[in-house]
mmCIF file of C-alpha atoms in Angstrom:
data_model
loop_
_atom_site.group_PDB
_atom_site.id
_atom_site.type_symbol
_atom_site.label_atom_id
_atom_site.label_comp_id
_atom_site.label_asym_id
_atom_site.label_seq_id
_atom_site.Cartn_x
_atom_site.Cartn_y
_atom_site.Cartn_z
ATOM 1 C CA UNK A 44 83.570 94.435 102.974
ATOM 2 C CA UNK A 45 86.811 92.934 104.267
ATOM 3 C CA UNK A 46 89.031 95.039 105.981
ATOM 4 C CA UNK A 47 92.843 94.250 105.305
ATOM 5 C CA UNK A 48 96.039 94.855 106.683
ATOM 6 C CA UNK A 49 99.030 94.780 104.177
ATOM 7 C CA UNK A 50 102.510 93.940 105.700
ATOM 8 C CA UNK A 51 105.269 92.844 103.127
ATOM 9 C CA UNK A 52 103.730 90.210 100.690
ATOM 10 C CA UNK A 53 100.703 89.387 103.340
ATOM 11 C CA UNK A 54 97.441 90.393 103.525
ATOM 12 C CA UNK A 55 96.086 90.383 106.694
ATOM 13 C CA UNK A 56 92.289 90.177 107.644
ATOM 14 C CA UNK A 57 91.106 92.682 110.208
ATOM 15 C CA UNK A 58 88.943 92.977 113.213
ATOM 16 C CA UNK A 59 85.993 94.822 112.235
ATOM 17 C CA UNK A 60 86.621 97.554 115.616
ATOM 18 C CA UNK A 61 89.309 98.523 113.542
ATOM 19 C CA UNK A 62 86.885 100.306 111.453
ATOM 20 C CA UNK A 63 85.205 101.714 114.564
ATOM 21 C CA UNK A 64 85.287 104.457 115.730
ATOM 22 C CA UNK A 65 83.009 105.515 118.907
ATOM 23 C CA UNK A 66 83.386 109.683 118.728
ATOM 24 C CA UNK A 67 82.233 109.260 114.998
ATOM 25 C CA UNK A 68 78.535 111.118 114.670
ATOM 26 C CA UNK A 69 77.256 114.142 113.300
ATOM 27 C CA UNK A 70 78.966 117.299 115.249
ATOM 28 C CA UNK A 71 82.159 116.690 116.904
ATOM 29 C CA UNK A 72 84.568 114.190 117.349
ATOM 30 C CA UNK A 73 85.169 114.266 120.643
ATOM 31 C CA UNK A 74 83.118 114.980 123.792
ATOM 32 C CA UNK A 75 85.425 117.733 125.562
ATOM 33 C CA UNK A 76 83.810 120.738 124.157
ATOM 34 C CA UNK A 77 80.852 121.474 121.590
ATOM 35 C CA UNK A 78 80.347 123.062 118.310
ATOM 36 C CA UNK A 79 81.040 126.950 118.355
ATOM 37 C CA UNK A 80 82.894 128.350 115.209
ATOM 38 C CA UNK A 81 83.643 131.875 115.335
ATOM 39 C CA UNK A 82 80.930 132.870 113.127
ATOM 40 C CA UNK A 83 78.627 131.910 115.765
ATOM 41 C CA UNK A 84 79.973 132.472 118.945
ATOM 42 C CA UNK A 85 79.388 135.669 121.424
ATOM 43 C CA UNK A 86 82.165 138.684 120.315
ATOM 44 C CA UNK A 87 83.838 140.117 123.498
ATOM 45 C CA UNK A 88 85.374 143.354 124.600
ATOM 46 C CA UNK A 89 88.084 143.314 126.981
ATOM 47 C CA UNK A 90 88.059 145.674 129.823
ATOM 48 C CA UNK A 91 91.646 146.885 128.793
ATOM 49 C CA UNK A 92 90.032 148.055 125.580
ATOM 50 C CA UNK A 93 92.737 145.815 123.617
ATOM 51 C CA UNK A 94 91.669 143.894 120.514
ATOM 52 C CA UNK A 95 93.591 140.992 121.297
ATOM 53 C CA UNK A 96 95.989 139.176 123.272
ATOM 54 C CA UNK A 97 99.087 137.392 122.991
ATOM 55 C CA UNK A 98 100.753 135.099 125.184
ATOM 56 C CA UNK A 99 104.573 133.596 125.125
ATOM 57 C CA UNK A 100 105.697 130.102 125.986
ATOM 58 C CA UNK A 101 108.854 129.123 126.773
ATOM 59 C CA UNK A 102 109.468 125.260 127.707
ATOM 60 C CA UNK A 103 112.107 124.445 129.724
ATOM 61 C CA UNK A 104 112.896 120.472 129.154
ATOM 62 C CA UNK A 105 114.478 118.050 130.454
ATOM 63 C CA UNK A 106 115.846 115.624 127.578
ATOM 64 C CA UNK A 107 117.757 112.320 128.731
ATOM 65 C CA UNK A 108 120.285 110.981 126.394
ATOM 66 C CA UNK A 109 118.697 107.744 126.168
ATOM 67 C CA UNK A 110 114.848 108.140 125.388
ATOM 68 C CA UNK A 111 112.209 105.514 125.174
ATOM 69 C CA UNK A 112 111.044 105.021 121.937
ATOM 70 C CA UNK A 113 107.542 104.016 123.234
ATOM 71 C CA UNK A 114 104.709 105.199 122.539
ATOM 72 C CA UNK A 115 106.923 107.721 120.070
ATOM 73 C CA UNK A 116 110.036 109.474 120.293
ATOM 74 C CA UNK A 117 109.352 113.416 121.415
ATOM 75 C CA UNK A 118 109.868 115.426 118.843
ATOM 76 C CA UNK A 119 112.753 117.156 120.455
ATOM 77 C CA UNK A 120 114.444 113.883 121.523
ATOM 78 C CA UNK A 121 117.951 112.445 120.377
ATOM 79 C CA UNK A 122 118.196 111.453 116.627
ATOM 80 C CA UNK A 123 121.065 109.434 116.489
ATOM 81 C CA UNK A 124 121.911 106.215 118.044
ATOM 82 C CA UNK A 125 123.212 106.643 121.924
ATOM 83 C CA UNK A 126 125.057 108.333 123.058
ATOM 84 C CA UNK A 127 123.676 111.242 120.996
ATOM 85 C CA UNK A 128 125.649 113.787 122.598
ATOM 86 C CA UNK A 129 125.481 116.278 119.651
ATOM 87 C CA UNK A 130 122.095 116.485 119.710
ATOM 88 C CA UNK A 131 122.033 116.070 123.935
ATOM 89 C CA UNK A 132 124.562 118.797 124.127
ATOM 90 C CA UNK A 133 122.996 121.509 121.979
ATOM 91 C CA UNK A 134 119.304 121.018 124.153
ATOM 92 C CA UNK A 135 121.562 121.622 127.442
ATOM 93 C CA UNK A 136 122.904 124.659 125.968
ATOM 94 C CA UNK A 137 119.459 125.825 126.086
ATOM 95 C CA UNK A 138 118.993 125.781 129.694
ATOM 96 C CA UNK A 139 122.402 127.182 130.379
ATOM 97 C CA UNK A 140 122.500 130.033 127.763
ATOM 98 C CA UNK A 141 119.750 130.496 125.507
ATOM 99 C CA UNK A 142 116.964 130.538 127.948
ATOM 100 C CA UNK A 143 119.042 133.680 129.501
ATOM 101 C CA UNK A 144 119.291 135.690 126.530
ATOM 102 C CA UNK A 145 115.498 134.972 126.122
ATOM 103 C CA UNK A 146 114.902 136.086 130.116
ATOM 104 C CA UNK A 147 117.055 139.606 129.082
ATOM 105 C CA UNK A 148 114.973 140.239 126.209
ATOM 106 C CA UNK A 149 112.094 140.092 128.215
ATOM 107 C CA UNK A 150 113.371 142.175 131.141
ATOM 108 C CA UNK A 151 114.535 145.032 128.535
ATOM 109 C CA UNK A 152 110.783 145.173 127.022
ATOM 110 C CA UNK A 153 108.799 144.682 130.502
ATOM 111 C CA UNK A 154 107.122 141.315 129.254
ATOM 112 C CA UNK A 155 105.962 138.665 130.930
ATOM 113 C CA UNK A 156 105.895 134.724 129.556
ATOM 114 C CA UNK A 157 104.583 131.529 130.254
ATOM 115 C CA UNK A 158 107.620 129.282 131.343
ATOM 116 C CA UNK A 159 106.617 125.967 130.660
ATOM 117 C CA UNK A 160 109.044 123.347 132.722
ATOM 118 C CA UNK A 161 109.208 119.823 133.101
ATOM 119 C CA UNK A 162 108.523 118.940 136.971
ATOM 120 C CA UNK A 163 112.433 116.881 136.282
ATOM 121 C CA UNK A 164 113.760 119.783 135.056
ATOM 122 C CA UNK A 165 112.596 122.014 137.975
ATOM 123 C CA UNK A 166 114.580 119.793 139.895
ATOM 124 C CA UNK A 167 117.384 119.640 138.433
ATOM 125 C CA UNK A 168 117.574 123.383 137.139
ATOM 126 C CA UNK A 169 116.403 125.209 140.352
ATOM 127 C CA UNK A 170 118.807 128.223 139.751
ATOM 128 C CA UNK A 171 117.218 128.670 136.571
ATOM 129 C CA UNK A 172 113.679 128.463 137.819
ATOM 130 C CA UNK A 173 114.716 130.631 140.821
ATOM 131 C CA UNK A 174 115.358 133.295 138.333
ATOM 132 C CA UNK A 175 112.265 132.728 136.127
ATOM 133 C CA UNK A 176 110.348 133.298 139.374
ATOM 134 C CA UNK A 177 112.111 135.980 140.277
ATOM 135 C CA UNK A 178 111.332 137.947 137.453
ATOM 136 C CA UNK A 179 107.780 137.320 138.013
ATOM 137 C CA UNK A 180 107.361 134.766 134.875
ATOM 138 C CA UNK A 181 104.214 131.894 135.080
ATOM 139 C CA UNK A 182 105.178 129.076 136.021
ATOM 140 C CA UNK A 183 103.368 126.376 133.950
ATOM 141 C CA UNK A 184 103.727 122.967 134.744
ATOM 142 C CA UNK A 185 105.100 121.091 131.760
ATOM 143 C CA UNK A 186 104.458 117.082 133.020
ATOM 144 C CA UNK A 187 107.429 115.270 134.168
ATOM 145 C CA UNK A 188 109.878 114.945 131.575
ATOM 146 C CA UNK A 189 110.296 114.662 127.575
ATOM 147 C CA UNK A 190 110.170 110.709 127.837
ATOM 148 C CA UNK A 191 107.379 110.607 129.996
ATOM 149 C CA UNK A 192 104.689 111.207 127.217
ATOM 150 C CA UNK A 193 100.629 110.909 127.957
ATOM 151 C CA UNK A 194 98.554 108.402 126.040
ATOM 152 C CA UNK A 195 95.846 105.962 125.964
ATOM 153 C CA UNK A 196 97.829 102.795 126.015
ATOM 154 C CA UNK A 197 99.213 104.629 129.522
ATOM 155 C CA UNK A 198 97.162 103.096 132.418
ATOM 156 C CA UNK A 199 94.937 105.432 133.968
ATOM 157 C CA UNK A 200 96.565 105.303 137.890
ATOM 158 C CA UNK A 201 100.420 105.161 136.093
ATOM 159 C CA UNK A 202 98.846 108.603 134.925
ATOM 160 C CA UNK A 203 97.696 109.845 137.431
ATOM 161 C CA UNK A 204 100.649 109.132 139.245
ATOM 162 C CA UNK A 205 102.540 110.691 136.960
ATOM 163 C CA UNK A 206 100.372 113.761 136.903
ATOM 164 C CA UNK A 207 101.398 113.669 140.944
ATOM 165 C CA UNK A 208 104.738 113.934 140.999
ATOM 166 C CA UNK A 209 104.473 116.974 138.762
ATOM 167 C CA UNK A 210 102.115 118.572 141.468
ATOM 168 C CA UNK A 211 104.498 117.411 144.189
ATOM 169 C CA UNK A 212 106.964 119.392 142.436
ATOM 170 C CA UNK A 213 105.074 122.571 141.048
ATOM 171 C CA UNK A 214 102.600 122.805 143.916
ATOM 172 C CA UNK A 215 101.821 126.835 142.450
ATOM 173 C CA UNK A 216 100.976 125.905 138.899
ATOM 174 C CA UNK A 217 98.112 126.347 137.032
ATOM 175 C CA UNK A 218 98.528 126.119 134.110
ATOM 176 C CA UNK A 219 99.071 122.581 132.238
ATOM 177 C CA UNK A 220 101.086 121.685 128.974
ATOM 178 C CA UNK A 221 101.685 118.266 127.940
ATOM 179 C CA UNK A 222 105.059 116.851 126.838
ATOM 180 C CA UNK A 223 104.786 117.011 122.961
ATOM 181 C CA UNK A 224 101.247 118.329 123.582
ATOM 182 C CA UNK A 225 100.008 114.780 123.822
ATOM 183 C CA UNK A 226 97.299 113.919 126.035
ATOM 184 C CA UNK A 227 95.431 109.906 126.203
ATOM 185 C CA UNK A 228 91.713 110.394 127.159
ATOM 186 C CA UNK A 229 91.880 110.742 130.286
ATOM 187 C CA UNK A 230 94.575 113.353 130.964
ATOM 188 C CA UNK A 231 92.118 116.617 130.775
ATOM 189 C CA UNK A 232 90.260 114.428 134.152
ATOM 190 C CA UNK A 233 93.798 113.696 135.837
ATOM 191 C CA UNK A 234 94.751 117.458 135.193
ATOM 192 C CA UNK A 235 91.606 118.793 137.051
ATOM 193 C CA UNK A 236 92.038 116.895 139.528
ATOM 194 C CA UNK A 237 95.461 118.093 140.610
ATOM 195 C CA UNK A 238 93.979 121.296 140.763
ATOM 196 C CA UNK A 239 95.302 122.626 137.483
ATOM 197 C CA UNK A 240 93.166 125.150 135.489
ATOM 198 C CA UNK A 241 94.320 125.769 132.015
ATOM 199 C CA UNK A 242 95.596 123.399 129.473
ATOM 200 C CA UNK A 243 97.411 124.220 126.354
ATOM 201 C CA UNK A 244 97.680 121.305 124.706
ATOM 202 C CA UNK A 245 94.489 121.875 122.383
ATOM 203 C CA UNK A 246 94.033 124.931 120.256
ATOM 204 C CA UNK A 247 90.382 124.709 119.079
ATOM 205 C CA UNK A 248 89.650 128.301 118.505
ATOM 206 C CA UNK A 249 91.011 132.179 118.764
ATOM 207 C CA UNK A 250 89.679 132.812 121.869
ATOM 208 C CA UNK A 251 89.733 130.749 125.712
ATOM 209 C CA UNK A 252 87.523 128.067 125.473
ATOM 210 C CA UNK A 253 85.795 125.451 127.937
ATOM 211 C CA UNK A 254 87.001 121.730 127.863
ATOM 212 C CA UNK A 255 84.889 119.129 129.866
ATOM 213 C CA UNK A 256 87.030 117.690 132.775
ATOM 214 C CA UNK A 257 85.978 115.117 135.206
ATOM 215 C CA UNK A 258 83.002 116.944 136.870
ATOM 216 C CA UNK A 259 84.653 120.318 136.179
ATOM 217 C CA UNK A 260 85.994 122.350 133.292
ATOM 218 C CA UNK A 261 89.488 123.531 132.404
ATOM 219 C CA UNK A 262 89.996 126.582 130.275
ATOM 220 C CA UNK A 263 91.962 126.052 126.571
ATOM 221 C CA UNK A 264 94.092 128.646 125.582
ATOM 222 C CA UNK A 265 95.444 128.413 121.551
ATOM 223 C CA UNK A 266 98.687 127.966 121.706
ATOM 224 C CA UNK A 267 99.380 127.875 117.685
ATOM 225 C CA UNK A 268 101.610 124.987 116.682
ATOM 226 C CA UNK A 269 101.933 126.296 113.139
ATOM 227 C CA UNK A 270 103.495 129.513 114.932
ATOM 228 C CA UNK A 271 106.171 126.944 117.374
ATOM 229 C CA UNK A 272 109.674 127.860 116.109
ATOM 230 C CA UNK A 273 111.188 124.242 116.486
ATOM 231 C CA UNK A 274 108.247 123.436 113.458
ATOM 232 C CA UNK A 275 108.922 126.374 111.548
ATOM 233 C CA UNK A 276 112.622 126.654 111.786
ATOM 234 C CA UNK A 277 113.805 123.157 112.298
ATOM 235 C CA UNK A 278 110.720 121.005 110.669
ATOM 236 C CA UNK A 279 110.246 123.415 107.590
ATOM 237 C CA UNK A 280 113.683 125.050 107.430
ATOM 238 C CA UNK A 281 111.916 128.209 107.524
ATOM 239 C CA UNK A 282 114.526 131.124 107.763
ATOM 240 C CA UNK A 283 114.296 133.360 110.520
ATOM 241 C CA UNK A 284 112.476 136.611 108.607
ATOM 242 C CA UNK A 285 109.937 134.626 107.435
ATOM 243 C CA UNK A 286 108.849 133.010 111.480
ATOM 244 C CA UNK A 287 108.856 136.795 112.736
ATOM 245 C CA UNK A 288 106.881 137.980 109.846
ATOM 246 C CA UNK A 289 104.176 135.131 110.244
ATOM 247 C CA UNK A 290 104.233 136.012 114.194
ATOM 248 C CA UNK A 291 103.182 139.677 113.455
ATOM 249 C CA UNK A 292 100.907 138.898 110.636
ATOM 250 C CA UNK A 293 99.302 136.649 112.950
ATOM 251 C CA UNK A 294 98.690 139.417 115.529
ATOM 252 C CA UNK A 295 97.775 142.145 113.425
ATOM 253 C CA UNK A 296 95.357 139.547 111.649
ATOM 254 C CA UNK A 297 93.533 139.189 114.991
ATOM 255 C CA UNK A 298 93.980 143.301 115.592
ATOM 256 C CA UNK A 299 91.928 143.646 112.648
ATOM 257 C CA UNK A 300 89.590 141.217 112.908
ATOM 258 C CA UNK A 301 88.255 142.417 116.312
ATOM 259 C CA UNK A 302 85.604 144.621 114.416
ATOM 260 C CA UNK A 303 83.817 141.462 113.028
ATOM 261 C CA UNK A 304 84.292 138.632 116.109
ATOM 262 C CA UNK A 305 86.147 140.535 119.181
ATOM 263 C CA UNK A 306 88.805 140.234 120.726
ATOM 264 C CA UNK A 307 90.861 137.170 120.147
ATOM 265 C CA UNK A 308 93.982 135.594 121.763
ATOM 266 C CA UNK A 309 97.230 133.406 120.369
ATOM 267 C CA UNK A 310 100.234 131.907 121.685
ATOM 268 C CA UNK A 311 103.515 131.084 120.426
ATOM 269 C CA UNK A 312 106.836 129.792 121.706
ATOM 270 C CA UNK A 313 110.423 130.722 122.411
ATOM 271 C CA UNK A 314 112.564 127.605 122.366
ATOM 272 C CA UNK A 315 115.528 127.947 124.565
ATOM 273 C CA UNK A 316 117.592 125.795 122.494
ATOM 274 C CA UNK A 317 116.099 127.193 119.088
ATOM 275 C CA UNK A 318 115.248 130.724 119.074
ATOM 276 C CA UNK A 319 117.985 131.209 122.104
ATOM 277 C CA UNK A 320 121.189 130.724 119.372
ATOM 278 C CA UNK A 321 123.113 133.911 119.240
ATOM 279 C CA UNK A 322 122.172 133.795 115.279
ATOM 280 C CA UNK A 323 118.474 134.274 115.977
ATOM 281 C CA UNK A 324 118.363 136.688 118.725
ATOM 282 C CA UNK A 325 118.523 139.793 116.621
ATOM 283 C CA UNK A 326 114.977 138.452 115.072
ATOM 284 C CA UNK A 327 113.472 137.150 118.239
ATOM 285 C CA UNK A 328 114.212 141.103 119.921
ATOM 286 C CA UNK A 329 112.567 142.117 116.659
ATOM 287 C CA UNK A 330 109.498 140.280 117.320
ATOM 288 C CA UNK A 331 108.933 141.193 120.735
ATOM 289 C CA UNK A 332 109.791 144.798 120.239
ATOM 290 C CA UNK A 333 107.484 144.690 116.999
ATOM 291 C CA UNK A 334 104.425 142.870 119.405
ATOM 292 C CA UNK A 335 105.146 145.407 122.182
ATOM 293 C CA UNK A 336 104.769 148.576 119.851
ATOM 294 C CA UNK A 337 101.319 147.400 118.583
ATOM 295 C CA UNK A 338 98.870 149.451 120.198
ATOM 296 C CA UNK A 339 95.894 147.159 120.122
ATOM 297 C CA UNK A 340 97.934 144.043 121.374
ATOM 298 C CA UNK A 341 98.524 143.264 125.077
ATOM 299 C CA UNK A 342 101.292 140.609 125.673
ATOM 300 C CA UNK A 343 100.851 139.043 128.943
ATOM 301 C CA UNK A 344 100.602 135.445 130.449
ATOM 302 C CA UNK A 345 98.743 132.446 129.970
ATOM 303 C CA UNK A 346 97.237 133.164 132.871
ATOM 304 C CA UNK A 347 96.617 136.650 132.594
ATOM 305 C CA UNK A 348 95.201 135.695 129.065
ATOM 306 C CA UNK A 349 92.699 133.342 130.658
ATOM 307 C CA UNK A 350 91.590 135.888 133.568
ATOM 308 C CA UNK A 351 90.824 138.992 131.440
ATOM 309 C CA UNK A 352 88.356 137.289 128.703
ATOM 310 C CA UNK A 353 84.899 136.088 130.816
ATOM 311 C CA UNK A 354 85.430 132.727 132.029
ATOM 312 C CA UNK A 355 84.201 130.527 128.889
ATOM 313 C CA UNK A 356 81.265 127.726 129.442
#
């Protein structure tokens, strides 16, 4: 059978590797880790005797007021044409104020997060990350900016450059997060090589999870993208109530379901510019407060998720 392209008033014949594609067999679609739903795979018991874990990610990004276009916008990036300084404006209010009122909540509850940041923004921002370290936050390197996105039509040694300069500048971090969570095929490889451990671009399963790197591996941790608050409250104009109330549904879901598959893990994140308005802080206190009370729930790091389930293979 022919396979067309429409465009306008033309049809287009095309090539049949359009059709092709070389992942597609029986089992998975990829080749980074294998078939292991949670029906099947081994339960575990923490040491801490907790039934699950949660982990909090807070990206610190650096957004420039004129962003390429190619190979997409980020999701975050400007919306109208330049200079978009509405739009610019409000994301630099979250590194001056928001991220601080997220930082206090923290501090009053004794939690710990996963601070996500942009290797440009480290640079640029070094009070703030001065005071993220100080509070004894993770440090997760977040690539180099929001317009430097990974994909495949990136050329491998432009990546791994990139992938470089975000070492140079976060020499401590192991943990990895893509900008926009976008990887090409070959950035699990680049990752490992710069040393980095954990990724959280991919959310496979409920619990930390091997991915094939290179000749290594590189734990997965879920952080849930139908839990982000820039999807729920700016995508799907979600009000506030009903983000906190999926949030501790979520972990009292996994609380419960320890007695059938073990403990499980989930992240979710705490956009500076988002969650960090003065309008939403009463419900992001709320949620912490609510995650801290839980008895069965430790909140902790991506990092400290990763090290207290056994090292997945």
């Amino acid at each position: 059978m022919l396979a067309v392209l429409r465009k306008g008033g033309l049809v287009l014949p095309l090539h049949d590797d359009h059709l092709r594609y070389r992942m597609r067999r029986t089992g998975m679609d990829q080749d980074r880790h294998g078939w292991n739903p949670l029906d099947q795979h081994q339960s575990v018991h923490l040491d801490s005797g907790v039934k699950a874990m949660a982990f909090i990610v807070v990206p610190i990004e650096f957004f420039p007021l004129n962003p390429p276009s190619a190979p997409f916008l980020h999701p975050g990036a400007m919306k109208t044409p330049y200079p978009d300084l509405r739009h610019y404006t409000t994301r630099d209010y979250g590194n001056r104020v928001g991220v601080f009122r997220i930082l206090r909540a923290l501090e009053e509850l004794g939690l710990k997060a996963t601070f996500a940041i942009n290797a440009l923004a480290a640079e640029r921002y070094s009070p703030l990350i001065k005071s993220i370290s100080d509070a004894g936050h993770e440090i997760a390197a977040h690539g180099l900016s929001t317009a430097a996105i990974h994909h495949d039509e990136l050329p491998v040694d432009d990546e791994r450059s990139m992938i470089k300069e975000v070492r140079r500048r976060l020499p401590d971090a192991v943990t990895w997060m893509s900008p926009a969570r976008n990887q090409s095929y070959h950035t699990l490889d680049l990752i490992a090589e710069q040393g980095f451990e954990i990724c959280l671009d991919w959310e496979s399963y409920q619990t930390p999870f091997s991915l094939r790197a290179g000749h290594t591996s590189i734990t997965g941790l879920p952080l849930m993208n139908e839990l982000d608050d820039f999807k729920l409250l700016i995508d799907r104009r979600q009000h506030e109530d009903e983000w906190a109330d999926q949030i501790i549904e979520a972990a009292n879901f996994h609380i419960t379901d320890h007695d059938r598959f073990g403990a499980q893990a989930f992240g979710f994140t705490l956009t500076p510019h988002i969650i960090g308005q003065p309008f939403r802080i009463k419900t992001m206190k709320s949620v912490l407060q609510q995650l801290s009370a839980l008895e069965n729930l430790e909140v902790a790091t991506a990092k400290d998720v990763a090290a207290a389930f056994p090292k997945p293979t």
